[in-house]
Every structure is written in C-alpha cells, then in structure tokens.
Coordinates of C-alpha atoms and ligand atoms in Angstrom, one line a residue:
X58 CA -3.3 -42.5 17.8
X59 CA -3.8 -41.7 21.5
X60 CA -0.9 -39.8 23.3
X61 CA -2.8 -39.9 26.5
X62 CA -2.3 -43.2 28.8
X63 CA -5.0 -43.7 31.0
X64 CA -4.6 -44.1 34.8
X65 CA -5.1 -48.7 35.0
X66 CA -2.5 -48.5 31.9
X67 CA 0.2 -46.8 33.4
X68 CA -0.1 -48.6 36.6
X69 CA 0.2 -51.6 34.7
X70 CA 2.9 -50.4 33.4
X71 CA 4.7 -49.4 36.5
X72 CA 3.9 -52.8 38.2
X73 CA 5.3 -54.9 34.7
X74 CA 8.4 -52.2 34.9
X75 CA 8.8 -53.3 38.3
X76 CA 8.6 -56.8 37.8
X77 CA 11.1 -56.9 35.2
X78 CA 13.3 -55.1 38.0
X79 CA 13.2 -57.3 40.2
X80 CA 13.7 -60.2 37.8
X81 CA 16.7 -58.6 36.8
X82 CA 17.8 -58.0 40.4
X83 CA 17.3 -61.8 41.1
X84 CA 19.5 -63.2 38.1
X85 CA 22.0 -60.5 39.2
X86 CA 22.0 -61.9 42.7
X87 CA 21.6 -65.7 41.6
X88 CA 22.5 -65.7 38.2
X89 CA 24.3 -68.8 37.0
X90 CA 25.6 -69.4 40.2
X91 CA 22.6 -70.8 41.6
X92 CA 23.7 -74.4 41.2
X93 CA 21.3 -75.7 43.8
X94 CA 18.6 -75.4 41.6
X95 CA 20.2 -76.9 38.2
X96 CA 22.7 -79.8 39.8
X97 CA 22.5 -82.8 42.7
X98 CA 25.0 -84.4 44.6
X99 CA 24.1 -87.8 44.0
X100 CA 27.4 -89.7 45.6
X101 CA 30.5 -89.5 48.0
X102 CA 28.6 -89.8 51.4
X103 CA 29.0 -85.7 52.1
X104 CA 32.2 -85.3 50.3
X105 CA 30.7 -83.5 47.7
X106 CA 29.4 -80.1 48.8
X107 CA 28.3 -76.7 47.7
X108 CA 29.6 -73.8 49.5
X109 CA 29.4 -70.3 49.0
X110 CA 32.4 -68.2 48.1
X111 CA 33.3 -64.3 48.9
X112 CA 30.8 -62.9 46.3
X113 CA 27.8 -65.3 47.4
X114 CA 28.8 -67.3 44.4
X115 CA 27.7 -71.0 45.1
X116 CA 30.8 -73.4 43.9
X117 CA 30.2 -76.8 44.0
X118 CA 33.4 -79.1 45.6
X119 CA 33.7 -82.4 44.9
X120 CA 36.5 -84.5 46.9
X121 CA 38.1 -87.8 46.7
X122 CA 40.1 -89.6 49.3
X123 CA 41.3 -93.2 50.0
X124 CA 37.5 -94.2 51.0
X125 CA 35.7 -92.6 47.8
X126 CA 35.4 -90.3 45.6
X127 CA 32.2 -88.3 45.4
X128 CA 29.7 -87.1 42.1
X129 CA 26.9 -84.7 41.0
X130 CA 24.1 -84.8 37.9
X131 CA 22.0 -82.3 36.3
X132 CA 18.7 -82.4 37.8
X133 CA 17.6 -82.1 33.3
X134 CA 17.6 -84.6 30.7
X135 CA 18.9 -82.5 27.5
X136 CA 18.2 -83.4 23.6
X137 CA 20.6 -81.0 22.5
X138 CA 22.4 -78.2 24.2
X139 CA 25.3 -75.6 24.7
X140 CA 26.0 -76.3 28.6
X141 CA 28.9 -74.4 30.1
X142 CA 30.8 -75.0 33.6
X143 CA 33.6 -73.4 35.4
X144 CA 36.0 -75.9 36.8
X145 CA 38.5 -75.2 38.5
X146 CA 40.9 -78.6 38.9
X147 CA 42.5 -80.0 42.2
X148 CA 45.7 -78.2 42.8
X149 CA 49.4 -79.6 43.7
X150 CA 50.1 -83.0 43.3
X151 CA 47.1 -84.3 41.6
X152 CA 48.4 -87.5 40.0
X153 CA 46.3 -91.1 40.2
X154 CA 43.2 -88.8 40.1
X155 CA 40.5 -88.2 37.4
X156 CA 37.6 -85.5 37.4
X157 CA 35.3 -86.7 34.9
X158 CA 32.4 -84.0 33.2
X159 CA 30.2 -85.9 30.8
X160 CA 26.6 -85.9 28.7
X161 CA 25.7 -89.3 29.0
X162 CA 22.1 -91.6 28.4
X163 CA 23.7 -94.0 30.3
X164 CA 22.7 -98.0 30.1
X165 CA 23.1 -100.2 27.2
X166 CA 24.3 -99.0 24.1
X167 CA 24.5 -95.5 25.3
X168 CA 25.3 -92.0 24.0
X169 CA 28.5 -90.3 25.7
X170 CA 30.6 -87.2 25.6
X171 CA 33.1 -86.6 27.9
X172 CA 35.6 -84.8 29.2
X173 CA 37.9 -86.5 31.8
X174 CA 40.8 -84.6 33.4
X175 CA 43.4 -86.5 34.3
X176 CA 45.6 -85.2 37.1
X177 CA 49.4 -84.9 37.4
X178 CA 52.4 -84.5 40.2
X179 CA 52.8 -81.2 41.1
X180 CA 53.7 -78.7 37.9
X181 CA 53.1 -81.4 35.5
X182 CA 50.3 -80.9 32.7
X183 CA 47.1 -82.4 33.5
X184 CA 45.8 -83.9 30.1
X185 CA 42.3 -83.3 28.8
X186 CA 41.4 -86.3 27.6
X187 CA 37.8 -86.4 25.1
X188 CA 36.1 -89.3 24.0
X189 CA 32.1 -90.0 22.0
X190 CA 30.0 -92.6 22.4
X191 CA 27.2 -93.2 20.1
X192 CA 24.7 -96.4 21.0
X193 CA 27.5 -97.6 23.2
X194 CA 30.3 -97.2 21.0
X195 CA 33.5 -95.2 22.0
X196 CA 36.9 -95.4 21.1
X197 CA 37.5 -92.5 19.6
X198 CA 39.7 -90.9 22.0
X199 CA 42.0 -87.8 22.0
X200 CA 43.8 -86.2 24.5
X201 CA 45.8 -82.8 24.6
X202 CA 47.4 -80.5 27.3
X203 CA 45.9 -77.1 28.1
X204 CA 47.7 -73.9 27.4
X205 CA 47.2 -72.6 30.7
X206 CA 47.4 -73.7 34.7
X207 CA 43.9 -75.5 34.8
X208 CA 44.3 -75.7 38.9
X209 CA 45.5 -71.9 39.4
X210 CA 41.5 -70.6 38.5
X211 CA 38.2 -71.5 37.0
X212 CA 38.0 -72.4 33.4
X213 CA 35.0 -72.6 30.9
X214 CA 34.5 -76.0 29.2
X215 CA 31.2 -76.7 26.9
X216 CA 29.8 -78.9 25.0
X217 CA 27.7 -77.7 22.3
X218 CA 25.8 -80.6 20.8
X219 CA 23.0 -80.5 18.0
X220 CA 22.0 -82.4 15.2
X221 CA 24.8 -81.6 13.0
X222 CA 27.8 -81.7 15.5
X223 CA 29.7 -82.2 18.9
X224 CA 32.0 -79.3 19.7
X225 CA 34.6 -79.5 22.6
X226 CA 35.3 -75.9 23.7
X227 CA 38.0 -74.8 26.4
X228 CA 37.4 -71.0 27.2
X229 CA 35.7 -70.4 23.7
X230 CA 37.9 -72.2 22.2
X231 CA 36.9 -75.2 19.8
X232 CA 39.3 -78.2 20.8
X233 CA 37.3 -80.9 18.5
X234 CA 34.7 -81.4 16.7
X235 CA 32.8 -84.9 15.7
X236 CA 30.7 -84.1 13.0
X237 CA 27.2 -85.6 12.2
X238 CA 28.3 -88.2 9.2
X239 CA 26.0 -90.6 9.5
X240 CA 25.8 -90.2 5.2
X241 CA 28.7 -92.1 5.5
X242 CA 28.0 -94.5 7.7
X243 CA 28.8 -93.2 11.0
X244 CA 26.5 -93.3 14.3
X245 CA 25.8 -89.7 15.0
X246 CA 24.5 -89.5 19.0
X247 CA 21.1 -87.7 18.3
X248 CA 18.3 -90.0 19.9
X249 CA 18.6 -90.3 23.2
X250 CA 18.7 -87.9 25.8
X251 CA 21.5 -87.1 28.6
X252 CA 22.5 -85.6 31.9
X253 CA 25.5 -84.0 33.0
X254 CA 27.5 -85.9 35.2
X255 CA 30.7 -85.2 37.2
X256 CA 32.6 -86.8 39.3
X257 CA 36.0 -87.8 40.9
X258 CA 37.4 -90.6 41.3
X259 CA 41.1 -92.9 41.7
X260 CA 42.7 -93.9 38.7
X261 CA 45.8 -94.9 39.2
X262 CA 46.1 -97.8 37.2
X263 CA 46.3 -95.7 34.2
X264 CA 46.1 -92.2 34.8
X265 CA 48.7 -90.7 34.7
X266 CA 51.6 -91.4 32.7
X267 CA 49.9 -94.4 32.1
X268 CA 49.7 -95.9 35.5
X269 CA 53.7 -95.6 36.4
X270 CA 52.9 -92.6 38.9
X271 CA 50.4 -93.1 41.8
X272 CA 47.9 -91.8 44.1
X273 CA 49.9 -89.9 46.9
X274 CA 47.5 -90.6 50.0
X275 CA 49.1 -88.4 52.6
X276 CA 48.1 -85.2 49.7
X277 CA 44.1 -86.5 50.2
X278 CA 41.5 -84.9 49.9
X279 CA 41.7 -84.0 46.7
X280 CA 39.3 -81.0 45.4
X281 CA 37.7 -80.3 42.1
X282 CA 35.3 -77.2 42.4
X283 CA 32.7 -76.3 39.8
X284 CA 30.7 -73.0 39.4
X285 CA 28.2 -71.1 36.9
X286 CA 26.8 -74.4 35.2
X287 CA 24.7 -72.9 32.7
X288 CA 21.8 -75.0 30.9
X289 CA 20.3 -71.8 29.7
X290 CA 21.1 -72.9 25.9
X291 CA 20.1 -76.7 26.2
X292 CA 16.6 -78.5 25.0
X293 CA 15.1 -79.9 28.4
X294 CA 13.9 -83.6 27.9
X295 CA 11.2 -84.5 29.3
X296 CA 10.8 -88.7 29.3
X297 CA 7.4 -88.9 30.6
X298 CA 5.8 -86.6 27.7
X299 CA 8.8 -87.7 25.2
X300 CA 9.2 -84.1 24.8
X301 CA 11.5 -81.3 24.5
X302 CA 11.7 -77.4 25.6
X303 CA 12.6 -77.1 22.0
X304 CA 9.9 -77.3 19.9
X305 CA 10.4 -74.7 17.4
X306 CA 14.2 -75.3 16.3
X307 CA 14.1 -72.7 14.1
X308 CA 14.5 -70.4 16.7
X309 CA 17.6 -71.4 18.5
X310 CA 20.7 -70.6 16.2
X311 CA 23.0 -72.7 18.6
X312 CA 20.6 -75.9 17.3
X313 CA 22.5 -75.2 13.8
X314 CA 25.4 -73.6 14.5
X315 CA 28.8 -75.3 13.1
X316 CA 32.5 -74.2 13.0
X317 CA 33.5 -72.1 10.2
X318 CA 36.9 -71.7 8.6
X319 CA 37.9 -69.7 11.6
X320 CA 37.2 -72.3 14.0
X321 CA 38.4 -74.9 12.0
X322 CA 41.7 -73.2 11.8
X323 CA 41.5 -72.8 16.1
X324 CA 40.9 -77.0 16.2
X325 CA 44.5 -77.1 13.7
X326 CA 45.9 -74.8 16.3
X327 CA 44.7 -77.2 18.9
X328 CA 46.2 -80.0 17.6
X329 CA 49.7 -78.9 15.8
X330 CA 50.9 -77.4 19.1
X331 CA 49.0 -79.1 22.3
X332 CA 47.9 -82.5 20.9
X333 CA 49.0 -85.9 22.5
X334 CA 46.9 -88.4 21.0
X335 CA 44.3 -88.9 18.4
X336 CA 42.6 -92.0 17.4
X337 CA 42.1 -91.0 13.8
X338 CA 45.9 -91.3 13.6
X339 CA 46.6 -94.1 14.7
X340 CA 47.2 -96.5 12.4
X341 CA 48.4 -99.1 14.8
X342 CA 45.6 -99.7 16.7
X343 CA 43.2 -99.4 12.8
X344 CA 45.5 -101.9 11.2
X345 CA 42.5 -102.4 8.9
X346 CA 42.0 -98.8 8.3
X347 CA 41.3 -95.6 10.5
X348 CA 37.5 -95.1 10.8
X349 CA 35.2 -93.6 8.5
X350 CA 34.9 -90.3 10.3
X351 CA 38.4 -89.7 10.2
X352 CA 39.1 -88.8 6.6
X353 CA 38.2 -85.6 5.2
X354 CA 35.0 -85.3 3.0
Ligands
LIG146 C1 52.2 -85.8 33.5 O1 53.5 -85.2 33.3 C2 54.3 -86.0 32.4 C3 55.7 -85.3 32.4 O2 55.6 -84.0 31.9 C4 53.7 -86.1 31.0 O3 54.5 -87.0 30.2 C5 52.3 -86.7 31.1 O4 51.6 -86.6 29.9 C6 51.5 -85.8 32.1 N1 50.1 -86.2 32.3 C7 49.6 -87.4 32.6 C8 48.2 -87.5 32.8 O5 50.3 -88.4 32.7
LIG147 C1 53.4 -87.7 49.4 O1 53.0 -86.5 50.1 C2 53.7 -86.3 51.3 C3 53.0 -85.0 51.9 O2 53.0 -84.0 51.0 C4 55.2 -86.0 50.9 O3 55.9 -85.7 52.1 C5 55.7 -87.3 50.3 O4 57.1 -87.0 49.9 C6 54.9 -87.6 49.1 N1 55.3 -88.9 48.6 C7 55.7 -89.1 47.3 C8 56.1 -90.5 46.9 O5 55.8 -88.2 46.5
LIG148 C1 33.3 -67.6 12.9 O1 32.6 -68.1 14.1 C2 32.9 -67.4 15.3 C3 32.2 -68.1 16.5 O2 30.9 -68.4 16.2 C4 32.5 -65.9 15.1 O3 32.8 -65.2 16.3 C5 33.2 -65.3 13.9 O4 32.8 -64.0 13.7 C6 33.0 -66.2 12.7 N1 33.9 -65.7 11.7 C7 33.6 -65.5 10.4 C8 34.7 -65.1 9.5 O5 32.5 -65.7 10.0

C-alpha cells in the first residue's frame, strides 16, 4: 500500500473535490425549483407564467379568466415514476373552476391518472377528485376533502406509479391506491408512456356542488401556482429509441415499492373520515356488480 499521493493525483483530486462543490452549489441554488428546465407552458396565450419568488424560487402560475384558461407539460415522457409538485390552489372564492395535474398518453385508448381540484366559494372545501384510465377506460372515480387549507400554502401531491401500483399521495400521505390486478382481469396502465400535464380551466357546469354554484367573473383571474416539480425519481421515455432511463430496475426501489400495513391503514384513515365518493361503492351506478378491482383479494 502507498501512503504517499503523488503530485497529478492530488490535483486530480482537488479539481474532482471542486467539481463536486460546485455541483452541490448549483442544486442548492437551482435545485428543484428550476422548473424552466423540467416543464413548458404550452397554452393560455401568456396567462400562464413562471416568476420568481423571494428566495429565487421559480413558481409556475397558471391563470384562468372569462377568455381562457391556460396549461403546462413536462418537457419528459415517463414509463414509470414518483413525480412530486407543490401546488398551491387559487385562493378566495374559487368555485366553477378546476386545476387539473395529470400523467396522461393521451389519444385513443389512453392511460390516465389524475388529480383534478375542484374549487369552491370562499371557506368551502375544495374536493380532490382522482380518477385512472387504462387503454382509455376511466370511471373509476373518487373524490375526498383535504384536511388542511389547500389555498393558504404549497402542498405536495405525487404520483408514484410502477408496475405493481398507482399511489395517490397528499403530503406523504397515501390517499389511494389502484393496484396492478390484471390476474384478475383488470387493465393495469403499464405500456404506454405519459407527460405531466396541468392546467386550469371553467367548469361550472359541474364543478362545484355539482354545477348549482358558478363562476363569479368579477373575482377573475383566478391563480394556481406550482413549484419544486421533481422528476428525479421517474424513468424518462424516450419514443424515438423506444427506451427508458431505467434500464436496470433492479436498482430503483421506488420501481417496486408498494403500501404496507401502515399505509394501508393511512388510505382507511383517508376514507373513514375525509371521503365523498367512491366508485367501488356504488352499487347504483354497478347495478350488475361493482368492478373487479373493487373487492378484496
Ligand atoms: C363546496 O362546499 C359545499 C358546502 O360545504 C360542499 O357540499 C361541496 O362538496 C364543496 N365542494 C365542491 C367542489 O362542490
Ligand atoms: C362576485 O364577486 C364580486 C366581487 O368580489 C362580489 O361583489 C359579488 O357579490 C360576487 N357575486 C356573487 C354572486 O357572489
Ligand atoms: C411502511 O412504509 C413507510 C413508507 O414507505 C415506511 O416509512 C415505514 O417505515 C413502513 N413501516 C413498516 C412497519 O414497515
């Protein structure tokens, strides 16, 4: 063993040490706030926007008013993912209006996952409202209220998708879970690859409660702002190779990660005190039966 570093090695050294520095340096400065370089404003005719707050944070705002709406997309195609955002929804009156955040392939007989936030008068719940899509199916809707102000600051909401499930979190928390079955029968969305998209838009033909209370014009423009999207955890798709920034699975343990007993229990928690609806429950609209992936194993 030599104890002795010679002169080129330790000045490789000091120039890898300093690299690494000013690595760090740069995702302190940028880190996930650098949303220029993950997302795109794609519509709203410059209603959408990034700005940069107090701290140098880039927050992205979208805004709707009587004209249009406005949206953005991730610049990636993902197969597979954790993808976090902080949203922080549009404050006061808020009712008539939806801010949609969604995987989607788009096109016919597409894979979806949403989450659509549908807005509310003024110190009235917004409801969370989640839905799946697999080769262009949905229906499977639920919807719950959040436990906390959603318009007062910025929440995290992810979507954690991989071969064996689709977890829902709000701020850690698992809200739902659609689990791959297709043993049984059920289309599991695993095949085609999607983008983030967000948007705002009107709704108030059904929005909220259902439609009876609308859009109030003279509160417009209305403001959803997004910051620290983070893709770091997601399997790039590329379409024109047909391949993935995943290639070794093995190494990724969010590729195989599903909810133990603990976050099984925080999904009943979920539903026994903040749940609205739920499609697996409804046994008007399944007259025939509920689906498959609604009974337990
Ligand atoms: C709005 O508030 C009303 C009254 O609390 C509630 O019934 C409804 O679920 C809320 N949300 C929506 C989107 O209608
Ligand atoms: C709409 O908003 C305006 C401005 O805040 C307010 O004066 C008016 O009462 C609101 N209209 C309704 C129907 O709530
Ligand atoms: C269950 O999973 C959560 C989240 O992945 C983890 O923090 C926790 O330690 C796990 N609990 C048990 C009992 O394994």
């Amino acid at each position: 063993m030599r104890l002795q570093k010679d002169g080129s090695e330790m000045r490789n050294e000091i120039i890898i040490i300093g690299f690494v520095a000013i690595c760090s340096l740069l995702v302190a400065v940028f880190g996930d706030g650098d949303l220029d370089r993950d997302l795109e404003i794609t519509w709203g005719d410059g209603r959408a926007r990034m700005v940069g707050d107090n701290n140098n944070e880039q927050i992205l705002k979208l805004s709707l008013d009587r004209d249009s709406g406005s949206g953005f997309q991730s610049k990636n195609q993902y197969l597979f993912g954790k993808i976090d955002v902080q949203i922080k929804l549009v404050p006061g009156d808020s009712a008539g209006t939806v801010t949609a955040y969604y995987l989607s392939s788009l096109g016919f007989a597409h894979d979806e996952i949403d989450f659509e936030f549908l807005g509310n008068l003024s110190g009235d719940p917004y409801v969370l409202h989640t839905n799946i899509y697999t080769q262009g199916q949905g229906d499977k809707e639920q919807q719950i209220y959040l436990w906390f102000d959603p318009t007062k600051n910025f929440h995290t909401y992810s979507i954690l998708w991989n071969p064996l499930n689709v977890i829902f979190y709000v701020d850690g928390t698992p809200i739902r879970a659609f689990k791959n079955l297709e043993a049984r029968g059920v289309p599991f969305p695993k095949n085609q690859a999607m983008r983030i998209y967000s948007s705002i838009y009107d709704a108030d033909q059904w929005a909220t409660r259902g439609g009876a209370v609308k859009t109030n014009w003279s509160e417009a423009p209305f403001i959803a702002s997004y910051r620290n999207f983070n893709d770091r955890h997601a399997c790039v798709w590329t379409s024109s190779s047909s391949s993935s920034s995943c290639s070794s699975h093995h190494q990724y343990s969010w590729l195989r990660h599903s909810l133990n007993a603990s976050g099984e229990a925080m999904i009943k928690w979920v539903q026994k005190n903040f749940m609205i609806y739920n499609y697996c429950t409804d046994t008007q609209r399944f007259p025939h039966g509920l689906p498959p992936e609604c009974s337990s194993p």
